[in-house]
Structure formats: structure tokens, C-alpha cells
CSV table of N, CA, C and O in Angstrom, one decimal:
chain,number,residue,atom,x,y,z
V,1,MET,N,-0.1,-0.8,28.0
V,1,MET,CA,-0.6,0.5,28.4
V,1,MET,C,0.5,1.6,28.1
V,1,MET,O,1.6,1.4,28.4
V,2,GLU,N,0.0,2.7,27.5
V,2,GLU,CA,1.0,3.7,27.2
V,2,GLU,C,1.3,4.6,28.4
V,2,GLU,O,0.4,4.8,29.3
V,3,ASP,N,2.5,5.0,28.4
V,3,ASP,CA,2.9,5.9,29.5
V,3,ASP,C,2.4,7.3,29.3
V,3,ASP,O,2.0,7.7,28.2
V,4,GLU,N,2.5,8.2,30.3
V,4,GLU,CA,2.0,9.5,30.2
V,4,GLU,C,2.7,10.3,29.1
V,4,GLU,O,2.1,11.1,28.4
V,5,GLY,N,4.1,10.1,28.9
V,5,GLY,CA,4.8,10.8,27.9
V,5,GLY,C,4.3,10.5,26.5
V,5,GLY,O,4.2,11.4,25.7
V,6,VAL,N,3.9,9.3,26.3
V,6,VAL,CA,3.4,8.9,25.0
V,6,VAL,C,2.1,9.5,24.7
V,6,VAL,O,1.8,10.1,23.7
V,7,ARG,N,1.2,9.5,25.8
V,7,ARG,CA,-0.1,10.1,25.6
V,7,ARG,C,0.0,11.6,25.4
V,7,ARG,O,-0.7,12.2,24.6
V,8,GLU,N,0.9,12.3,26.1
V,8,GLU,CA,1.1,13.7,25.9
V,8,GLU,C,1.6,14.0,24.5
V,8,GLU,O,1.2,15.0,23.9
V,9,GLY,N,2.5,13.2,24.1
V,9,GLY,CA,3.1,13.4,22.7
V,9,GLY,C,2.0,13.2,21.6
V,9,GLY,O,2.0,14.0,20.7
V,10,LEU,N,1.2,12.2,21.8
V,10,LEU,CA,0.1,12.0,20.8
V,10,LEU,C,-0.9,13.2,20.9
V,10,LEU,O,-1.3,13.7,19.8
V,11,ALA,N,-1.2,13.6,22.1
V,11,ALA,CA,-2.2,14.8,22.2
V,11,ALA,C,-1.6,16.0,21.5
V,11,ALA,O,-2.3,16.7,20.8
V,12,TRP,N,-0.3,16.2,21.7
V,12,TRP,CA,0.4,17.4,21.0
V,12,TRP,C,0.3,17.2,19.5
V,12,TRP,O,-0.1,18.2,18.8
V,13,GLN,N,0.6,16.0,19.0
V,13,GLN,CA,0.6,15.8,17.6
V,13,GLN,C,-0.8,16.0,17.0
V,13,GLN,O,-1.0,16.6,15.9
V,14,ILE,N,-1.8,15.4,17.7
V,14,ILE,CA,-3.2,15.6,17.2
V,14,ILE,C,-3.5,17.1,17.1
V,14,ILE,O,-4.2,17.6,16.2
V,15,GLY,N,-3.2,17.8,18.1
V,15,GLY,CA,-3.4,19.3,18.2
V,15,GLY,C,-2.8,20.0,17.0
V,15,GLY,O,-3.4,20.9,16.4
V,16,VAL,N,-1.6,19.6,16.6
V,16,VAL,CA,-0.9,20.2,15.5
V,16,VAL,C,-1.7,20.0,14.2
V,16,VAL,O,-2.0,20.9,13.4
V,17,TRP,N,-2.0,18.7,14.0
V,17,TRP,CA,-2.8,18.3,12.7
V,17,TRP,C,-4.1,19.0,12.7
V,17,TRP,O,-4.6,19.4,11.6
V,18,ASP,N,-4.8,19.0,13.8
V,18,ASP,CA,-6.1,19.7,13.9
V,18,ASP,C,-6.0,21.2,13.5
V,18,ASP,O,-6.8,21.7,12.7
V,19,ARG,N,-5.0,21.9,14.0
V,19,ARG,CA,-4.8,23.3,13.8
V,19,ARG,C,-4.4,23.6,12.3
V,19,ARG,O,-4.8,24.7,11.8
V,20,ILE,N,-3.7,22.7,11.7
V,20,ILE,CA,-3.2,23.0,10.3
V,20,ILE,C,-4.1,22.4,9.2
V,20,ILE,O,-3.8,22.4,8.1
V,21,SER,N,-5.2,21.8,9.6
V,21,SER,CA,-6.0,21.0,8.6
V,21,SER,C,-6.4,21.8,7.5
V,21,SER,O,-6.3,21.4,6.3
V,22,ASP,N,-6.9,23.0,7.7
V,22,ASP,CA,-7.4,23.8,6.5
V,22,ASP,C,-6.2,24.2,5.6
V,22,ASP,O,-6.3,24.2,4.4
V,23,ILE,N,-5.1,24.6,6.3
V,23,ILE,CA,-3.9,25.0,5.5
V,23,ILE,C,-3.4,23.8,4.7
V,23,ILE,O,-3.1,23.9,3.5
V,24,TYR,N,-3.5,22.6,5.3
V,24,TYR,CA,-3.1,21.4,4.6
V,24,TYR,C,-3.9,21.1,3.4
V,24,TYR,O,-3.4,20.9,2.3
V,25,LEU,N,-5.2,21.3,3.5
V,25,LEU,CA,-6.1,21.0,2.4
V,25,LEU,C,-5.9,22.0,1.3
V,25,LEU,O,-5.8,21.6,0.1
V,26,HIS,N,-5.7,23.3,1.6
V,26,HIS,CA,-5.7,24.3,0.6
V,26,HIS,C,-4.3,24.6,0.0
V,26,HIS,O,-4.2,25.1,-1.1
V,27,GLU,N,-3.3,24.3,0.8
V,27,GLU,CA,-1.9,24.6,0.3
V,27,GLU,C,-1.0,23.4,0.1
V,27,GLU,O,-0.3,23.3,-0.9
V,28,ILE,N,-1.0,22.5,1.0
V,28,ILE,CA,-0.1,21.4,1.0
V,28,ILE,C,-0.5,20.2,0.1
V,28,ILE,O,0.3,19.6,-0.6
V,29,ASP,N,-1.8,19.9,0.1
V,29,ASP,CA,-2.3,18.8,-0.7
V,29,ASP,C,-1.8,19.0,-2.2
V,29,ASP,O,-1.4,18.0,-2.8
V,30,LYS,N,-1.9,20.2,-2.8
V,30,LYS,CA,-1.5,20.3,-4.2
V,30,LYS,C,0.0,20.1,-4.3
V,30,LYS,O,0.4,19.6,-5.4
V,31,ARG,N,0.8,20.4,-3.3
V,31,ARG,CA,2.2,20.2,-3.4
V,31,ARG,C,2.6,18.7,-3.4
V,31,ARG,O,3.6,18.3,-3.8
V,32,PHE,N,1.7,17.9,-2.7
V,32,PHE,CA,2.0,16.5,-2.5
V,32,PHE,C,1.3,15.7,-3.6
V,32,PHE,O,1.4,14.4,-3.6
V,33,ALA,N,0.7,16.3,-4.6
V,33,ALA,CA,0.1,15.6,-5.7
V,33,ALA,C,1.0,14.5,-6.4
V,33,ALA,O,0.6,13.4,-6.6
V,34,PRO,N,2.3,14.8,-6.6
V,34,PRO,CA,3.2,13.8,-7.2
V,34,PRO,C,3.4,12.6,-6.2
V,34,PRO,O,3.5,11.5,-6.7
V,35,VAL,N,3.4,12.9,-4.9
V,35,VAL,CA,3.5,11.8,-4.0
V,35,VAL,C,2.2,10.9,-4.0
V,35,VAL,O,2.3,9.6,-4.0
V,36,VAL,N,1.1,11.5,-4.1
V,36,VAL,CA,-0.2,10.7,-4.2
V,36,VAL,C,-0.2,9.9,-5.4
V,36,VAL,O,-0.5,8.7,-5.4
V,37,GLU,N,0.2,10.5,-6.6
V,37,GLU,CA,0.3,9.7,-7.8
V,37,GLU,C,1.3,8.5,-7.7
V,37,GLU,O,1.0,7.4,-8.2
V,38,GLY,N,2.4,8.7,-7.0
V,38,GLY,CA,3.4,7.6,-6.9
V,38,GLY,C,2.8,6.5,-6.0
V,38,GLY,O,3.0,5.3,-6.3
V,39,VAL,N,2.2,6.9,-4.9
V,39,VAL,CA,1.6,5.9,-4.0
V,39,VAL,C,0.6,5.0,-4.8
V,39,VAL,O,0.6,3.8,-4.7
V,40,LEU,N,-0.3,5.7,-5.5
V,40,LEU,CA,-1.3,4.9,-6.3
V,40,LEU,C,-0.7,4.1,-7.4
V,40,LEU,O,-1.2,3.0,-7.7
V,41,ALA,N,0.3,4.6,-8.1
V,41,ALA,CA,0.9,3.9,-9.1
V,41,ALA,C,1.5,2.6,-8.6
V,41,ALA,O,1.5,1.5,-9.3
V,42,ARG,N,2.1,2.6,-7.5
V,42,ARG,CA,2.8,1.4,-6.9
V,42,ARG,C,1.8,0.4,-6.3
V,42,ARG,O,2.1,-0.7,-6.1
V,43,ALA,N,0.6,0.9,-5.9
V,43,ALA,CA,-0.4,0.1,-5.2
V,43,ALA,C,-1.0,-1.0,-6.1
V,43,ALA,O,-1.4,-2.0,-5.5
V,44,GLY,N,-1.2,-0.8,-7.3
V,44,GLY,CA,-1.8,-1.8,-8.2
V,44,GLY,C,-3.2,-2.1,-7.8
V,44,GLY,O,-3.7,-3.2,-7.9
V,45,LEU,N,-4.0,-1.0,-7.5
V,45,LEU,CA,-5.4,-1.2,-7.1
V,45,LEU,C,-6.2,-1.6,-8.3
V,45,LEU,O,-5.9,-1.2,-9.4
V,46,GLU,N,-7.2,-2.4,-8.0
V,46,GLU,CA,-8.2,-2.8,-9.0
V,46,GLU,C,-9.6,-2.6,-8.5
V,46,GLU,O,-9.8,-2.6,-7.3
V,47,PRO,N,-10.6,-2.5,-9.4
V,47,PRO,CA,-12.0,-2.5,-8.9
V,47,PRO,C,-12.3,-3.7,-8.0
V,47,PRO,O,-11.8,-4.8,-8.2
V,48,GLY,N,-13.0,-3.4,-6.9
V,48,GLY,CA,-13.3,-4.4,-5.9
V,48,GLY,C,-12.4,-4.5,-4.7
V,48,GLY,O,-12.7,-5.2,-3.8
V,49,HIS,N,-11.2,-3.9,-4.8
V,49,HIS,CA,-10.3,-4.0,-3.7
V,49,HIS,C,-10.8,-3.2,-2.5
V,49,HIS,O,-11.5,-2.2,-2.6
V,50,ARG,N,-10.4,-3.8,-1.3
V,50,ARG,CA,-10.7,-3.1,0.0
V,50,ARG,C,-9.3,-2.5,0.4
V,50,ARG,O,-8.3,-3.2,0.4
V,51,VAL,N,-9.3,-1.2,0.6
V,51,VAL,CA,-8.1,-0.4,0.8
V,51,VAL,C,-8.1,0.3,2.2
V,51,VAL,O,-9.1,0.9,2.5
V,52,LEU,N,-7.0,0.2,2.9
V,52,LEU,CA,-6.8,1.0,4.1
V,52,LEU,C,-5.8,2.2,3.8
V,52,LEU,O,-4.7,1.9,3.3
V,53,ASP,N,-6.3,3.4,4.0
V,53,ASP,CA,-5.4,4.6,3.8
V,53,ASP,C,-5.0,5.0,5.2
V,53,ASP,O,-5.7,5.7,5.9
V,54,LEU,N,-3.8,4.7,5.5
V,54,LEU,CA,-3.2,4.9,6.9
V,54,LEU,C,-2.7,6.4,6.9
V,54,LEU,O,-1.9,6.8,6.1
V,55,GLY,N,-3.2,7.1,7.9
V,55,GLY,CA,-2.8,8.6,8.0
V,55,GLY,C,-3.5,9.3,6.8
V,55,GLY,O,-2.8,10.1,6.1
V,56,THR,N,-4.8,9.1,6.6
V,56,THR,CA,-5.5,9.7,5.5
V,56,THR,C,-5.4,11.2,5.4
V,56,THR,O,-5.5,11.7,4.3
V,57,GLY,N,-5.3,11.9,6.5
V,57,GLY,CA,-5.3,13.3,6.4
V,57,GLY,C,-6.5,13.9,5.8
V,57,GLY,O,-7.6,13.5,6.2
V,58,THR,N,-6.4,14.7,4.8
V,58,THR,CA,-7.5,15.4,4.1
V,58,THR,C,-8.1,14.5,3.0
V,58,THR,O,-9.1,14.9,2.3
V,59,GLY,N,-7.7,13.3,2.9
V,59,GLY,CA,-8.3,12.3,2.0
V,59,GLY,C,-7.8,12.3,0.5
V,59,GLY,O,-8.5,11.7,-0.3
V,60,ALA,N,-6.7,12.9,0.2
V,60,ALA,CA,-6.2,13.0,-1.1
V,60,ALA,C,-6.0,11.6,-1.7
V,60,ALA,O,-6.4,11.3,-2.8
V,61,VAL,N,-5.3,10.8,-1.0
V,61,VAL,CA,-5.1,9.4,-1.4
V,61,VAL,C,-6.4,8.6,-1.5
V,61,VAL,O,-6.6,7.9,-2.4
V,62,ALA,N,-7.1,8.7,-0.4
V,62,ALA,CA,-8.4,8.0,-0.3
V,62,ALA,C,-9.3,8.3,-1.5
V,62,ALA,O,-10.0,7.4,-2.0
V,63,GLN,N,-9.4,9.6,-1.9
V,63,GLN,CA,-10.2,10.0,-3.0
V,63,GLN,C,-9.8,9.3,-4.3
V,63,GLN,O,-10.6,8.7,-5.0
V,64,ARG,N,-8.5,9.3,-4.6
V,64,ARG,CA,-8.1,8.6,-5.8
V,64,ARG,C,-8.2,7.1,-5.7
V,64,ARG,O,-8.6,6.5,-6.7
V,65,ALA,N,-8.0,6.6,-4.6
V,65,ALA,CA,-8.1,5.1,-4.4
V,65,ALA,C,-9.6,4.7,-4.5
V,65,ALA,O,-9.9,3.7,-5.2
V,66,ALA,N,-10.5,5.5,-4.0
V,66,ALA,CA,-11.9,5.2,-4.1
V,66,ALA,C,-12.4,5.2,-5.5
V,66,ALA,O,-13.2,4.3,-5.9
V,67,LEU,N,-11.9,6.1,-6.3
V,67,LEU,CA,-12.3,6.1,-7.7
V,67,LEU,C,-11.7,4.9,-8.5
V,67,LEU,O,-12.3,4.3,-9.3
V,68,THR,N,-10.5,4.5,-8.1
V,68,THR,CA,-9.8,3.3,-8.7
V,68,THR,C,-10.5,2.0,-8.4
V,68,THR,O,-10.7,1.2,-9.3
V,69,VAL,N,-10.9,1.8,-7.1
V,69,VAL,CA,-11.5,0.5,-6.7
V,69,VAL,C,-13.0,0.5,-7.1
V,69,VAL,O,-13.6,-0.6,-7.0
V,70,ALA,N,-13.5,1.6,-7.5
V,70,ALA,CA,-14.9,1.7,-8.0
V,70,ALA,C,-15.9,1.4,-6.9
V,70,ALA,O,-15.5,1.1,-5.7
V,71,GLN,N,-17.2,1.4,-7.2
V,71,GLN,CA,-18.2,1.1,-6.3
V,71,GLN,C,-18.2,-0.3,-5.7
V,71,GLN,O,-18.7,-0.6,-4.6
V,72,SER,N,-17.6,-1.2,-6.4
V,72,SER,CA,-17.4,-2.6,-5.9
V,72,SER,C,-16.4,-2.7,-4.8
V,72,SER,O,-16.3,-3.7,-4.1
V,73,GLY,N,-15.6,-1.7,-4.6
V,73,GLY,CA,-14.5,-1.7,-3.6
V,73,GLY,C,-14.8,-0.7,-2.5
V,73,GLY,O,-15.8,0.0,-2.6
V,74,GLN,N,-13.9,-0.6,-1.6
V,74,GLN,CA,-14.1,0.4,-0.5
V,74,GLN,C,-12.8,0.8,0.0
V,74,GLN,O,-11.8,0.1,0.0
V,75,VAL,N,-12.7,2.1,0.5
V,75,VAL,CA,-11.6,2.7,1.1
V,75,VAL,C,-11.9,3.0,2.5
V,75,VAL,O,-13.0,3.7,2.7
V,76,VAL,N,-11.1,2.7,3.5
V,76,VAL,CA,-11.2,3.1,4.8
V,76,VAL,C,-10.0,4.0,5.2
V,76,VAL,O,-8.9,3.5,5.1
V,77,GLY,N,-10.3,5.2,5.5
V,77,GLY,CA,-9.2,6.1,5.8
V,77,GLY,C,-9.2,6.3,7.3
V,77,GLY,O,-10.2,6.5,8.0
V,78,ILE,N,-8.0,6.2,7.9
V,78,ILE,CA,-7.9,6.4,9.4
V,78,ILE,C,-6.8,7.5,9.6
V,78,ILE,O,-5.9,7.7,8.8
V,79,ASP,N,-7.1,8.3,10.7
V,79,ASP,CA,-6.2,9.4,11.0
V,79,ASP,C,-6.4,9.7,12.5
V,79,ASP,O,-7.5,9.4,13.0
V,80,VAL,N,-5.4,10.3,13.1
V,80,VAL,CA,-5.6,10.7,14.5
V,80,VAL,C,-6.3,12.0,14.7
V,80,VAL,O,-6.8,12.4,15.7
V,81,SER,N,-6.4,12.8,13.6
V,81,SER,CA,-6.9,14.2,13.6
V,81,SER,C,-8.4,14.2,13.2
V,81,SER,O,-8.7,13.9,12.0
V,82,THR,N,-9.3,14.5,14.1
V,82,THR,CA,-10.7,14.6,13.7
V,82,THR,C,-10.9,15.7,12.7
V,82,THR,O,-11.8,15.6,11.9
V,83,ALA,N,-10.1,16.8,12.8
V,83,ALA,CA,-10.3,17.9,11.9
V,83,ALA,C,-9.9,17.5,10.5
V,83,ALA,O,-10.6,17.8,9.5
V,84,MET,N,-8.9,16.7,10.3
V,84,MET,CA,-8.5,16.2,9.0
V,84,MET,C,-9.5,15.2,8.5
V,84,MET,O,-9.9,15.3,7.3
V,85,LEU,N,-10.0,14.4,9.4
V,85,LEU,CA,-11.1,13.4,8.9
V,85,LEU,C,-12.3,14.1,8.4
V,85,LEU,O,-13.0,13.7,7.5
V,86,ALA,N,-12.7,15.2,9.1
V,86,ALA,CA,-13.9,16.0,8.7
V,86,ALA,C,-13.7,16.6,7.3
V,86,ALA,O,-14.6,16.5,6.4
V,87,LEU,N,-12.5,17.1,7.0
V,87,LEU,CA,-12.1,17.6,5.7
V,87,LEU,C,-12.1,16.5,4.6
V,87,LEU,O,-12.6,16.6,3.5
V,88,ALA,N,-11.6,15.3,5.0
V,88,ALA,CA,-11.6,14.2,4.1
V,88,ALA,C,-13.1,13.8,3.7
V,88,ALA,O,-13.4,13.5,2.6
V,89,GLN,N,-13.9,13.7,4.7
V,89,GLN,CA,-15.3,13.4,4.5
V,89,GLN,C,-16.0,14.4,3.6
V,89,GLN,O,-16.7,14.1,2.6
V,90,GLN,N,-15.7,15.7,3.8
V,90,GLN,CA,-16.3,16.8,3.0
V,90,GLN,C,-15.8,16.6,1.6
V,90,GLN,O,-16.5,16.9,0.6
V,91,ARG,N,-14.5,16.2,1.4
V,91,ARG,CA,-14.0,16.0,0.0
V,91,ARG,C,-14.8,15.0,-0.7
V,91,ARG,O,-15.1,15.1,-1.9
V,92,MET,N,-15.1,13.9,0.0
V,92,MET,CA,-15.8,12.8,-0.7
V,92,MET,C,-17.2,13.2,-1.1
V,92,MET,O,-17.7,13.0,-2.2
V,93,VAL,N,-17.9,13.9,-0.2
V,93,VAL,CA,-19.2,14.4,-0.4
V,93,VAL,C,-19.2,15.4,-1.6
V,93,VAL,O,-20.0,15.3,-2.5
V,94,ALA,N,-18.2,16.3,-1.6
V,94,ALA,CA,-18.1,17.3,-2.7
V,94,ALA,C,-17.9,16.6,-4.1
V,94,ALA,O,-18.3,17.1,-5.1
V,95,HIS,N,-17.3,15.4,-4.1
V,95,HIS,CA,-17.0,14.7,-5.4
V,95,HIS,C,-18.0,13.5,-5.6
V,95,HIS,O,-17.7,12.8,-6.5
V,96,GLY,N,-19.0,13.4,-4.7
V,96,GLY,CA,-19.9,12.3,-4.9
V,96,GLY,C,-19.4,10.9,-4.7
V,96,GLY,O,-19.9,10.0,-5.3
V,97,ILE,N,-18.4,10.8,-3.9
V,97,ILE,CA,-17.7,9.5,-3.7
V,97,ILE,C,-18.4,8.9,-2.4
V,97,ILE,O,-18.4,9.5,-1.4
V,98,THR,N,-18.9,7.7,-2.6
V,98,THR,CA,-19.7,7.0,-1.5
V,98,THR,C,-19.0,5.8,-1.0
V,98,THR,O,-19.5,5.1,-0.1
V,99,ASN,N,-17.9,5.4,-1.6
V,99,ASN,CA,-17.3,4.1,-1.2
V,99,ASN,C,-16.0,4.3,-0.3
V,99,ASN,O,-15.1,3.5,-0.3
V,100,ALA,N,-16.0,5.5,0.4
V,100,ALA,CA,-14.9,5.8,1.3
V,100,ALA,C,-15.5,6.1,2.6
V,100,ALA,O,-16.4,6.9,2.7
V,101,ILE,N,-14.9,5.6,3.7
V,101,ILE,CA,-15.4,5.9,5.0
V,101,ILE,C,-14.1,6.3,5.8
V,101,ILE,O,-13.0,5.9,5.5
V,102,PHE,N,-14.3,7.0,6.9
V,102,PHE,CA,-13.2,7.6,7.7
V,102,PHE,C,-13.5,7.3,9.2
V,102,PHE,O,-14.6,7.4,9.6
V,103,ARG,N,-12.4,6.9,9.8
V,103,ARG,CA,-12.4,6.6,11.2
V,103,ARG,C,-11.2,7.2,11.9
V,103,ARG,O,-10.1,7.3,11.4
V,104,GLU,N,-11.4,7.6,13.1
V,104,GLU,CA,-10.3,8.0,14.0
V,104,GLU,C,-9.5,6.8,14.4
V,104,GLU,O,-10.1,5.8,14.8
V,105,GLY,N,-8.2,6.9,14.2
V,105,GLY,CA,-7.4,5.7,14.6
V,105,GLY,C,-5.9,6.0,14.3
V,105,GLY,O,-5.5,7.0,13.8
V,106,ARG,N,-5.2,5.0,14.7
V,106,ARG,CA,-3.7,5.0,14.7
V,106,ARG,C,-3.1,3.8,14.0
V,106,ARG,O,-3.8,2.7,14.0
V,107,ALA,N,-1.9,3.9,13.6
V,107,ALA,CA,-1.3,2.8,12.9
V,107,ALA,C,-1.0,1.6,13.9
V,107,ALA,O,-1.0,0.5,13.5
V,108,GLU,N,-0.9,2.0,15.2
V,108,GLU,CA,-0.7,0.9,16.2
V,108,GLU,C,-1.9,0.1,16.5
V,108,GLU,O,-1.8,-1.0,17.1
V,109,GLU,N,-3.1,0.6,16.0
V,109,GLU,CA,-4.3,-0.1,16.3
V,109,GLU,C,-5.2,0.0,15.0
V,109,GLU,O,-6.2,0.6,15.0
V,110,ILE,N,-4.8,-0.7,14.0
V,110,ILE,CA,-5.4,-0.7,12.7
V,110,ILE,C,-6.8,-1.4,12.8
V,110,ILE,O,-6.9,-2.5,13.3
V,111,PRO,N,-7.9,-0.7,12.3
V,111,PRO,CA,-9.2,-1.3,12.4
V,111,PRO,C,-9.3,-2.5,11.4
V,111,PRO,O,-8.7,-2.4,10.3
V,112,GLY,N,-10.1,-3.5,11.7
V,112,GLY,CA,-10.3,-4.5,10.7
V,112,GLY,C,-9.6,-5.8,11.1
V,112,GLY,O,-8.6,-5.8,11.8
V,113,ASP,N,-10.1,-6.9,10.7
V,113,ASP,CA,-9.5,-8.2,10.9
V,113,ASP,C,-8.4,-8.4,10.0
V,113,ASP,O,-8.3,-7.8,8.9
V,114,GLU,N,-7.4,-9.2,10.4
V,114,GLU,CA,-6.3,-9.5,9.6
V,114,GLU,C,-6.8,-10.1,8.2
V,114,GLU,O,-7.7,-10.9,8.2
V,115,GLY,N,-6.2,-9.6,7.2
V,115,GLY,CA,-6.6,-10.0,5.8
V,115,GLY,C,-7.8,-9.3,5.3
V,115,GLY,O,-8.3,-9.7,4.2
V,116,SER,N,-8.4,-8.3,6.0
V,116,SER,CA,-9.6,-7.7,5.5
V,116,SER,C,-9.3,-6.6,4.5
V,116,SER,O,-10.3,-6.0,3.9
V,117,PHE,N,-8.1,-6.3,4.2
V,117,PHE,CA,-7.7,-5.3,3.2
V,117,PHE,C,-6.8,-5.9,2.2
V,117,PHE,O,-5.9,-6.7,2.5
V,118,ASP,N,-7.0,-5.5,0.9
V,118,ASP,CA,-6.2,-5.9,-0.2
V,118,ASP,C,-4.9,-5.1,-0.3
V,118,ASP,O,-3.9,-5.5,-0.8
V,119,ALA,N,-5.0,-3.8,0.2
V,119,ALA,CA,-3.8,-2.9,0.1
V,119,ALA,C,-3.9,-2.0,1.3
V,119,ALA,O,-5.0,-1.6,1.7
V,120,VAL,N,-2.7,-1.6,1.8
V,120,VAL,CA,-2.6,-0.5,2.8
V,120,VAL,C,-1.7,0.5,2.2
V,120,VAL,O,-0.6,0.3,1.7
V,121,LEU,N,-2.2,1.8,2.2
V,121,LEU,CA,-1.5,2.9,1.6
V,121,LEU,C,-1.1,3.9,2.6
V,121,LEU,O,-1.9,4.1,3.6
V,122,ALA,N,0.0,4.5,2.5
V,122,ALA,CA,0.5,5.6,3.3
V,122,ALA,C,1.3,6.5,2.5
V,122,ALA,O,2.3,6.1,2.0
V,123,SER,N,0.9,7.8,2.5
V,123,SER,CA,1.6,8.7,1.6
V,123,SER,C,2.7,9.5,2.4
V,123,SER,O,3.6,10.0,1.7
V,124,LEU,N,2.7,9.5,3.7
V,124,LEU,CA,3.8,10.2,4.4
V,124,LEU,C,4.5,9.2,5.3
V,124,LEU,O,3.9,8.3,5.8
């Protein structure tokens, strides 16, 4: 069980990410494009892979991963920020991507059974 300090710290962190989500999407994502490219280059993803994007944020990595694993694969993006997750979902809809889903979650409690993902990605 988490202590009060941990819960307060997490609540603060979520608040920060929620407040800057639009700025992140419109300003920071483009600056991190080389990071996204590097993450994907090292991942070795193939069509059909199931991928976990840890700390998905606005879904920049998830978007590229979903295209790479194709319709036979799936990407699950998790993040603590519901505002970031909403933007990630909007990104997928805008690009017609249907093989990515998003869930609220943390690295300490990764969704899915052990071995259910072929790759775990994290850009930050």
C-alpha cells in the first residue's frame, strides 16, 4: 500500500501532465521526433506484434508502432494522465488507426499477463 506522500506526489505529477497536454501535443512532440524514431528503430517491431507503449503521452510512439505492427498487431498505450490519453486517442482517430488502445495506468502496475507483449516501448 502506498503512503500518503507517494499518493500526493502522483496526484501532483498527473496534474502537471494534464495541464500541459495540449502544449505537449503541439510543441514538444515535434521536438521529440528523433527520440521516437530512435525508440522504434531499436524495437525491431514486425507485423503482428503486440506492443506496450509505457508512458504513451499524446501517442506519438503508439501511432508509429501501430502502423508498423499493422492490423494484425496491436498497441496498448498506458499513461497516468487522462488528458494525454484523450489526445492520443484523438490522434489515432484522426489518422484512421484502429489497432491502438489506451488505458490509464502506471509502470508499477502494467496491464496484461506476463508474456502478453512482444515489446515494451518507453520514449522518456
